[in-house]
Every structure is written in C-alpha cells, then in structure tokens.
Amino acid sequence: MDYISADIEKKWQNYWKENDSFEPSEDFTLEKKYILSMFPFPSGRLHMGHVRNYSISDALARYHRQQGKNVLHPIGFDSFGMPAENAAIKNGSHPKGWTYDNIDYMKNEFYALGFSFSRKREMATSDELYTKFEQSFIIDMYEKGLLYREKGMLNWCPNDQTVLANEQVVDGCCWRCDTPIEKKDMNQYYFKITQYSDELLDDLKELEKGWPKQVLTMQENWIGKSNGLAFDLLFDDESKAKLNSMFESFDVFTTRPDTIYGVSYTALAPEHAIVTYMCENKLLDEATIAQIIKMKNTSSIDRQKEKAGLPLGLNVIHPLTGKIVPVWIANFVLMDYGSGAVMAVPAHDDRDYDFAKKYDLPINAVIKAKDAESDVSEKAFTDAGVLFNSGEFDGLNSKKSQYNIIKMFEEKKIGAKTTNYKLKDWGVSRQRYWGAPIPFIHCEDCGLVMEKKENLPIALPDDVEINGEGSPLENHPTWKHCKCSVCGKDAVRETDTMDTFVQSSWYFLRFCASPETLKNTAFTKEEISYWMGVDHYVGGIEHAILHLLYARFFTKVFRDLGYLDFDEPFDKLLTQGMVLKDGTKMSKSKGNTVDPDAIIAKYGADTARLFILFAAPPTQELEWNDSAVEGSHKFIKRFFDRASNVKKTETKPKIDHSSLSKEEKTARKKVYEALKRSEEVFKERYTFNTMIAGVMEAVNALNLQSNADVWSEGYWILASIMEPVIPHTCWDISNEYFSLNNLTKQEILEEVFIEDSITLGVAINGKNRGEIEVDLTATKEEILTLAKEKVKKYLEDKTIIKEIVVPKKLVNFVVKG
RNA sequence: GCGGAUGUGGUGAAAUUGGUAUACACGCCAGACUUAGGAUCUGGUGCCGCAAGGCGUGGAGGUUCAAGUCCUCUCAUCCGCACCA
C-alpha cells in the first residue's frame, strides 16, 4: 500500500474527533499531566513557530497519554489586542468578526496538524464569559488594594494611541510598532505588583529545577533588587532661604555607603520636585529653566548619549564631614528609581566620574585596592577595597565599612538600610476598544466606584467606529452612560480597557474548568488543585519577562484571594528556539517564511512534525532546510512501507532470544535501545532528535534481518515510540497490524542487552589502535594477551609501563621508547 | 558595562558519569534498476597523504594512563538587561 499522507491524516483526524480521543477524564483519582503550550494570538494563520511550539507539547501530551496518565492538553486564543483594531482601520472589518474568523481558520490548521487538544475546552479570551470572570477578579483585586488609579507620567505610543506598561517599552520604543514613546501625564490603573517583589524574586528558587537558568536570571534582573543606605541631605541656611523654606532636605539612596566620604556633589533628576518648584517659581534664570525643560523633553535614548547638567546654586551639608556640597541637576539621574536624587562620588562611580570631568568638579578618592596606591586620574576605581580619608572608618574594607556606616546612620537616626527595586507597578489601562473593559464607574458624588458583580460582564458594544483616533469607547454615543452602582445617579463608565497581558495571566487556570464548569464559573478550586501546576509549559523565550512574570504575580494574588493554594503556576518551562531560514528569523517583512499549510499539502502533517523535532533539540534554533524536510518525508514512507514485513498480532510477540541469529539479536537490541532512549527523552532531556535517530537506527537494523516475529515486535514498539511525533502514520500502522493495542506503555526487556561477547577498543598511550572481541567471561589476563597480539606491531621496540583494562570499554597500554 | 548561553565534518547535529570523536540525517560521489530520474535500492564519504602514517571538537596552556567532557587563560558569535545610584 502506498503512503498517501492526505488520506491517512484525514482518516485519523476524523477518527479522533468522532471518538473524543483526547478529552481528559474528570476522575481526579487518576495521575494527571497538564501539558500546555503558550496560546496564540489569532493573527490569521499559523507560522512555523506555532508548529514547532505545538509539535513539542503534542509529543509530550501523547507520550503521557500512552503512559496511562490523565492528560490535559488544551488550546485557546489570546484574542484581544491591537492587531484586530489595526485590521479594522485598514480594511474596515470589525475586530470581533476579524478575530473569530481567524480563530476558525487557525483551529482548522491546528487539527490538520493532528494536535491532540481537548476540543471541549477551547476558548478565546474575548469571549464574554471570560471577560465576565476577569472583571470579577479585577473587582476583588481592587477591594484588596491591589489595583489603584493614579495620575502619572506614562509611556504613550503616539502610533497606537495608547499607554504602555514599562515592560512594553523596548529601547524607548513601543514593543509592538517600534514608534518612539512619549511621556504623557494621565490617569492610569495599576496592579500593585511591587507588593510581591520579594516573593516574585525569592520564589525563583523554587523554579530552579524546572526553568531555564536564563529565564530565571532575566526575571531576577528585571525585579532588580538592591540593598543600600537611604539618607537625607540637609540644605544649608542660605539654600533654604532661596527655596522659600519650602524644602529642608532631599532623600538619596546609595548601594555604596563605603564611598560616602568621597561625595563631592549631589544631583537631582530634572523631574525632581525641587527642580519643578524652582522652575515654576522662577527661582532660576530663564535660560536655565529653558535648558531644564529641554532636558526633560529629550527622549530616553538621546538622554543616554552624553552626560549633561546644570548647577542649581544650592548647597547641602555632608552628613558626616559637615562640609558644603553643591547640588546639581543631571540628565542621568532617573526620577523613577529611588528618590530621583543621588549623592555623587566621582572617584568611585563611572557616571559620576564622567560628569565631574565634564564640569570640573572635585574627585576625592576614598577607596583603594588592598596592596596598591590610589589612582583615579584616568578613571574611577569602582571595585571594593580599603577605605582612606574616611575618618574613623580608615583602614576598613568596603564590606565591613558598609555595615558600620549604615549602623551609624541608623543610630544617629539620619538614615536607614533600604531596599530598592527596578520593578514598577504594572500599568494596565489601555485607551483602546478591543480589550476587556475595566469595570468601574465615575460618579460625580461617589467618585470612582466598582460595577456590581451581578451586572457583569460589562461587554463591549458592537456598533463602534474605529478610525484610529481617540478611544472608540470614549467616542461611542451611549455606551459609557450608566447609573452609579452606589447612589444610582447618572454616571459614566470607565472607557479604558485592560492590557491583554491580563487575560494571559490566568488562562491556564480557566483551562482546568470542565466543560460543565466552564458555563457557570471561571473554574473550581477542586479542579485547579487537581490539574495545577502545569507540568510542562512550552513557549517562546520572548515571554521570559512579561507574560511569565505577570502570570506568576496573578497566581500569588489568586492565592491570597483564596482561589487556590499554591505559589507558582508552571513547574517546568521549556523555551523553544526560533525557526530560522537562511540564518535569520522567519518573518513576513524579510519574505523568508514557509507556510505550514503548503508543507502539509505537499508532504503531510507528520512530515512537518518529524522534521521540526528531528532537525534540532527544541531549545535550540532551528534552521529550515527543504531537502531535510524531504528526507523526513522519505523516512516516513520507508517506515510505512517496511511495515509490510510485520505479521498481524493482537499482542506483542514473545521471542526466544537465544535462538536468534546475530542480525536478529542486533535488531532487537536496537529496538529496545530506542525505547530506553525514548523514556529518557520524555522524562528528562526532551532531545527528540536523539530519540528519532535511535528509531532510525532500529529500522535500519530490522531491515538487515527477516524474522517476522522480530519485525512485529520491533514495529509494535517503534510505532508506539514514534506516535507522539508522527501520530497519523503510527495510528494507521497500529490499526492495520496491532488493532491499536500497542499504543501504550512499553516494557523494556533486559535480556536483549545481554551479549555473549563484547568489543573492546585497544589503545596505546590513549590513541586508538584497534579493537578486539572478547568473551564476556574473559579474564583480565586473557584480554591483555589478546590485545597485545592485536596491536603487536605498535609494541615492537617499546616497553609497556602500564596496562589499563576498563571493563566493557577498552584496554590502554602506556608505552615508552 | 552586567548577566546568560554557544563554538564539533561541506550542512543540521550525536557522544547521559572523563573511556574507540563525528551516531542519525542532509548533501556529495559511485553503482544497480529504469525510456527517463529531482523515484527506489546498494555501497562510499573528517582532513592531509600513493602509502606507511600523521593531524583533528574556536585558540593557548594544565590535570590524567585517557579530555569534546575537568581546571586556568584567551578569542569569536548570539541573546537578555542597561546612566538602576
């Protein structure tokens, strides 16, 4: 029978659909596996990155199903978001229609690839029920004080006409459209993620077993915890008078209190309150004010190009020496880190050094290397060292003095040990239409109030005009008008919608809901405690910070709200590498994409899956190679054709190993080696390429013999091993020859690994010179005699100094002369 | 600058604890079958060399009977963060 991929694949896809083959059981006494791939945005069609992502998770899901586990392998769509609106603006389509059409199309693509998803748990985050539950959680979070509204300087993308979270600003530009962001003073809703900074950082330890180190490090850096000293710098009397006695002091933070005797100036961020006061009250001359305004309006990228600043004509008093220290304004001081002000120690900080050199400020060295002279004439000395010119702390090392200096500040009550984080609260409101509305109401009398839970969902209106100008909800004639949930008076709805990352922060919990639960509640605690945590989470490294941090945050919040009782959502994280063509990432703009549909049409889904899992380990980049795809296709055909050597059987044949020929024994050994490899791969290594190579070797070995029982046993096992990779082909073979009985856990037979003789390498001075075959029972002396005979010609005129026999591996002679 | 990785044939890549480097595949070469071959099958293929032999895992050292694997230094590439005080 010829291998016709289209027929076979269609046949089994229909079979799986009709038989609900991949629905998880509701029996919570079974051992479970929750296998999840990061769900896609419904952009229109699948790309190869998707195919790789789901090929990996599908292989895991199918393997564990064979092992008898209760497997949850769901699929959904992260369906809110800007592209739907952009398409609306471009083609006049409606975001809803566009989104759901795309979902339908992509679902078909998924099932054409044979992915074993639970069809009954399919969902999209733009479904009204999803919005309903999410809005309910938002209200819970507000009541807990984890959501607040505040005016602030926000990241504004002028192209997308919306605010962005800090995490969504990449190199000063919008993460989505690359437009340089602007700062805009606006009201915004924030999740208090900073309340969980320490826990988000500390719990990374729990993840060390299951997450790539790289991701852990990225999260750690993003949270950016640093310990140091915070203290007040007091103005002198003259400066206080200049400031109309409005300010006594300002607060600074340092991680290097050991350098404090080297302070030679201090610097404020251009946005600092004192600077703002001075500008507003014209306490500086006009030219200076103009320069400050210019500095503030400079983009963050330009601000990094060169250090710049101005003296403010103010002085503070050094807290330890009592000396007068000038106050500057400096463009490198960031308003949103620490207090927006720094003590400057040019001798021991590169930035302070550059600035001091430029403006000719004093450079006072106070730390030197242990056994060297201090030299800061060329550059700052930023290492730890020994203190000098530091009063009572002279001679102490950096570490010791940091401790002592902080202690002294605390005793004198002029400063305190302080921890700072780079992590900021998560701004979640977006001025867009295609998102989940934030369920709040603005009432003239009552202020900001929550919508009543019984009124949820606050759904989006369908009749909107989307033209890219302003917020479509804000511009809608009637939608925003409502009654206050507290006093009943006329009021207005919040027209901002939520960041789409909010939806992806809890979708993995929603998947735990049974088809029954789905209709009524978000999920039940019982279901969640059974299915969570996710055993394998598969997705792209690009989500290392944003999505994974937010999802971890939501899990902790839901725990504190009583919805669940664990700390971390994802036990194991597998970050897949990119799919490349011609050395660069596949992308439409580069025109180097390969369309999955075309590959399926030409070779079939199994070929695409096999190539993707065979060409490289999943965490590594994958270079697309047309002829290697061809090769994968050839293997499947050969695998299918050679199945004709198999004798039909309902059970695995029993074979008397001792009666077999050498070729037959080798074939069996290779088959069972492949099985061993498969277990390691699925349990620990996930290097599917090596497992597939093992199967290929086994097929090659089977082909060198003609014992029908050996063929049958071989295929019984190999079709089971390969089913997670090329499911259609394997189900077809299994059905034809084994009545599908072999797609279960396979037992390893140790007898096939026992051999009567073994091959040993013979080396001289570590260099391989030949090999000998010896009896299993051979003694060391016998082996040595045989080995010496084998490499006789290399031993002439030489003296053997040492003879090493490594059992079952090799013999090594150390020779001289 | 800080952090994380990766360097092995013409190519994608194997080598799980130090033990015969290059499994498996792609490509290439040769042969068979064929009207034909971009199908299928068989064999060959690390490099230099006619051979004997020598050399080979980015580079330089080291430990060891034995190093792709361990240690020191170094080079290159990729990724992430970045004026975070």
mmCIF file with all atom_site columns, C-alpha atoms in Angstrom, chain A residues 465-540:
data_model
loop_
_atom_site.group_PDB
_atom_site.id
_atom_site.type_symbol
_atom_site.label_atom_id
_atom_site.label_alt_id
_atom_site.label_comp_id
_atom_site.label_asym_id
_atom_site.label_entity_id
_atom_site.label_seq_id
_atom_site.pdbx_PDB_ins_code
_atom_site.Cartn_x
_atom_site.Cartn_y
_atom_site.Cartn_z
_atom_site.occupancy
_atom_site.B_iso_or_equiv
_atom_site.pdbx_formal_charge
_atom_site.auth_seq_id
_atom_site.auth_comp_id
_atom_site.auth_asym_id
_atom_site.auth_atom_id
_atom_site.pdbx_PDB_model_num
ATOM 1  C CA . GLU A 1 465 ? -16.399 53.397 14.763 1.00 0.00 ? 465 GLU A CA 1
ATOM 2  C CA . ILE A 1 466 ? -12.749 52.510 14.667 1.00 0.00 ? 466 ILE A CA 1
ATOM 3  C CA . ASN A 1 467 ? -10.647 55.039 12.847 1.00 0.00 ? 467 ASN A CA 1
ATOM 4  C CA . GLY A 1 468 ? -7.501  55.161 14.912 1.00 0.00 ? 468 GLY A CA 1
ATOM 5  C CA . GLU A 1 469 ? -8.375  58.476 16.525 1.00 0.00 ? 469 GLU A CA 1
ATOM 6  C CA . GLY A 1 470 ? -9.008  58.504 20.223 1.00 0.00 ? 470 GLY A CA 1
ATOM 7  C CA . SER A 1 471 ? -10.689 55.766 22.198 1.00 0.00 ? 471 SER A CA 1
ATOM 8  C CA . PRO A 1 472 ? -13.648 54.209 20.368 1.00 0.00 ? 472 PRO A CA 1
ATOM 9  C CA . LEU A 1 473 ? -15.431 53.583 23.680 1.00 0.00 ? 473 LEU A CA 1
ATOM 10 C CA . GLU A 1 474 ? -14.957 57.202 24.711 1.00 0.00 ? 474 GLU A CA 1
ATOM 11 C CA . ASN A 1 475 ? -16.369 58.312 21.359 1.00 0.00 ? 475 ASN A CA 1
ATOM 12 C CA . HIS A 1 476 ? -19.336 55.935 21.453 1.00 0.00 ? 476 HIS A CA 1
ATOM 13 C CA . PRO A 1 477 ? -22.588 57.921 21.773 1.00 0.00 ? 477 PRO A CA 1
ATOM 14 C CA . THR A 1 478 ? -24.297 55.908 24.526 1.00 0.00 ? 478 THR A CA 1
ATOM 15 C CA . TRP A 1 479 ? -22.152 53.076 25.877 1.00 0.00 ? 479 TRP A CA 1
ATOM 16 C CA . LYS A 1 480 ? -20.440 54.959 28.669 1.00 0.00 ? 480 LYS A CA 1
ATOM 17 C CA . HIS A 1 481 ? -23.581 56.380 30.212 1.00 0.00 ? 481 HIS A CA 1
ATOM 18 C CA . CYS A 1 482 ? -24.815 54.363 33.167 1.00 0.00 ? 482 CYS A CA 1
ATOM 19 C CA . LYS A 1 483 ? -26.091 54.624 36.730 1.00 0.00 ? 483 LYS A CA 1
ATOM 20 C CA . CYS A 1 484 ? -23.796 54.830 39.726 1.00 0.00 ? 484 CYS A CA 1
ATOM 21 C CA . SER A 1 485 ? -23.643 51.449 41.432 1.00 0.00 ? 485 SER A CA 1
ATOM 22 C CA . VAL A 1 486 ? -23.724 53.139 44.835 1.00 0.00 ? 486 VAL A CA 1
ATOM 23 C CA . CYS A 1 487 ? -26.107 56.102 44.669 1.00 0.00 ? 487 CYS A CA 1
ATOM 24 C CA . GLY A 1 488 ? -27.966 55.343 41.455 1.00 0.00 ? 488 GLY A CA 1
ATOM 25 C CA . LYS A 1 489 ? -27.386 58.755 39.915 1.00 0.00 ? 489 LYS A CA 1
ATOM 26 C CA . ASP A 1 490 ? -26.361 59.236 36.294 1.00 0.00 ? 490 ASP A CA 1
ATOM 27 C CA . ALA A 1 491 ? -22.714 58.388 35.921 1.00 0.00 ? 491 ALA A CA 1
ATOM 28 C CA . VAL A 1 492 ? -20.095 57.452 33.316 1.00 0.00 ? 492 VAL A CA 1
ATOM 29 C CA . ARG A 1 493 ? -18.335 54.188 32.711 1.00 0.00 ? 493 ARG A CA 1
ATOM 30 C CA . GLU A 1 494 ? -14.594 53.852 32.583 1.00 0.00 ? 494 GLU A CA 1
ATOM 31 C CA . THR A 1 495 ? -13.768 53.696 28.877 1.00 0.00 ? 495 THR A CA 1
ATOM 32 C CA . ASP A 1 496 ? -10.249 52.294 29.264 1.00 0.00 ? 496 ASP A CA 1
ATOM 33 C CA . THR A 1 497 ? -9.794  48.590 28.602 1.00 0.00 ? 497 THR A CA 1
ATOM 34 C CA . MET A 1 498 ? -7.315  46.197 30.132 1.00 0.00 ? 498 MET A CA 1
ATOM 35 C CA . ASP A 1 499 ? -3.905  45.293 28.828 1.00 0.00 ? 499 ASP A CA 1
ATOM 36 C CA . THR A 1 500 ? -4.154  41.943 27.014 1.00 0.00 ? 500 THR A CA 1
ATOM 37 C CA . PHE A 1 501 ? -1.488  40.561 29.324 1.00 0.00 ? 501 PHE A CA 1
ATOM 38 C CA . VAL A 1 502 ? -4.164  40.477 31.993 1.00 0.00 ? 502 VAL A CA 1
ATOM 39 C CA . GLN A 1 503 ? -6.024  37.767 30.086 1.00 0.00 ? 503 GLN A CA 1
ATOM 40 C CA . SER A 1 504 ? -2.928  35.653 29.559 1.00 0.00 ? 504 SER A CA 1
ATOM 41 C CA . SER A 1 505 ? -2.131  35.898 33.275 1.00 0.00 ? 505 SER A CA 1
ATOM 42 C CA . TRP A 1 506 ? -4.827  33.402 34.260 1.00 0.00 ? 506 TRP A CA 1
ATOM 43 C CA . TYR A 1 507 ? -5.957  31.496 31.143 1.00 0.00 ? 507 TYR A CA 1
ATOM 44 C CA . PHE A 1 508 ? -4.119  28.369 32.296 1.00 0.00 ? 508 PHE A CA 1
ATOM 45 C CA . LEU A 1 509 ? -6.472  28.267 35.282 1.00 0.00 ? 509 LEU A CA 1
ATOM 46 C CA . ARG A 1 510 ? -9.519  28.599 33.060 1.00 0.00 ? 510 ARG A CA 1
ATOM 47 C CA . PHE A 1 511 ? -8.430  25.516 31.119 1.00 0.00 ? 511 PHE A CA 1
ATOM 48 C CA . CYS A 1 512 ? -8.810  23.495 34.304 1.00 0.00 ? 512 CYS A CA 1
ATOM 49 C CA . ALA A 1 513 ? -12.555 24.072 34.168 1.00 0.00 ? 513 ALA A CA 1
ATOM 50 C CA . SER A 1 514 ? -14.559 21.121 32.914 1.00 0.00 ? 514 SER A CA 1
ATOM 51 C CA . PRO A 1 515 ? -16.964 21.723 30.033 1.00 0.00 ? 515 PRO A CA 1
ATOM 52 C CA . GLU A 1 516 ? -19.736 21.896 32.658 1.00 0.00 ? 516 GLU A CA 1
ATOM 53 C CA . THR A 1 517 ? -17.920 24.273 34.988 1.00 0.00 ? 517 THR A CA 1
ATOM 54 C CA . LEU A 1 518 ? -16.967 26.439 32.036 1.00 0.00 ? 518 LEU A CA 1
ATOM 55 C CA . LYS A 1 519 ? -20.506 27.654 31.558 1.00 0.00 ? 519 LYS A CA 1
ATOM 56 C CA . ASN A 1 520 ? -21.036 28.853 35.092 1.00 0.00 ? 520 ASN A CA 1
ATOM 57 C CA . THR A 1 521 ? -17.775 29.712 36.794 1.00 0.00 ? 521 THR A CA 1
ATOM 58 C CA . ALA A 1 522 ? -14.244 30.600 35.850 1.00 0.00 ? 522 ALA A CA 1
ATOM 59 C CA . PHE A 1 523 ? -13.002 27.371 37.475 1.00 0.00 ? 523 PHE A CA 1
ATOM 60 C CA . THR A 1 524 ? -13.475 25.494 40.704 1.00 0.00 ? 524 THR A CA 1
ATOM 61 C CA . LYS A 1 525 ? -10.894 25.180 43.431 1.00 0.00 ? 525 LYS A CA 1
ATOM 62 C CA . GLU A 1 526 ? -11.143 21.402 43.246 1.00 0.00 ? 526 GLU A CA 1
ATOM 63 C CA . GLU A 1 527 ? -10.335 21.360 39.540 1.00 0.00 ? 527 GLU A CA 1
ATOM 64 C CA . ILE A 1 528 ? -7.452  23.736 39.987 1.00 0.00 ? 528 ILE A CA 1
ATOM 65 C CA . SER A 1 529 ? -5.882  21.812 42.798 1.00 0.00 ? 529 SER A CA 1
ATOM 66 C CA . TYR A 1 530 ? -6.079  18.669 40.718 1.00 0.00 ? 530 TYR A CA 1
ATOM 67 C CA . TRP A 1 531 ? -4.671  19.991 37.453 1.00 0.00 ? 531 TRP A CA 1
ATOM 68 C CA . MET A 1 532 ? -2.247  22.673 38.560 1.00 0.00 ? 532 MET A CA 1
ATOM 69 C CA . GLY A 1 533 ? 0.673   23.305 38.397 1.00 0.00 ? 533 GLY A CA 1
ATOM 70 C CA . VAL A 1 534 ? 1.262   23.000 34.739 1.00 0.00 ? 534 VAL A CA 1
ATOM 71 C CA . ASP A 1 535 ? 3.664   20.071 34.353 1.00 0.00 ? 535 ASP A CA 1
ATOM 72 C CA . HIS A 1 536 ? 5.153   21.269 31.094 1.00 0.00 ? 536 HIS A CA 1
ATOM 73 C CA . TYR A 1 537 ? 4.801   24.794 29.792 1.00 0.00 ? 537 TYR A CA 1
ATOM 74 C CA . VAL A 1 538 ? 6.150   25.236 26.286 1.00 0.00 ? 538 VAL A CA 1
ATOM 75 C CA . GLY A 1 539 ? 6.669   28.573 24.601 1.00 0.00 ? 539 GLY A CA 1
ATOM 76 C CA . GLY A 1 540 ? 8.974   31.196 23.218 1.00 0.00 ? 540 GLY A CA 1
#
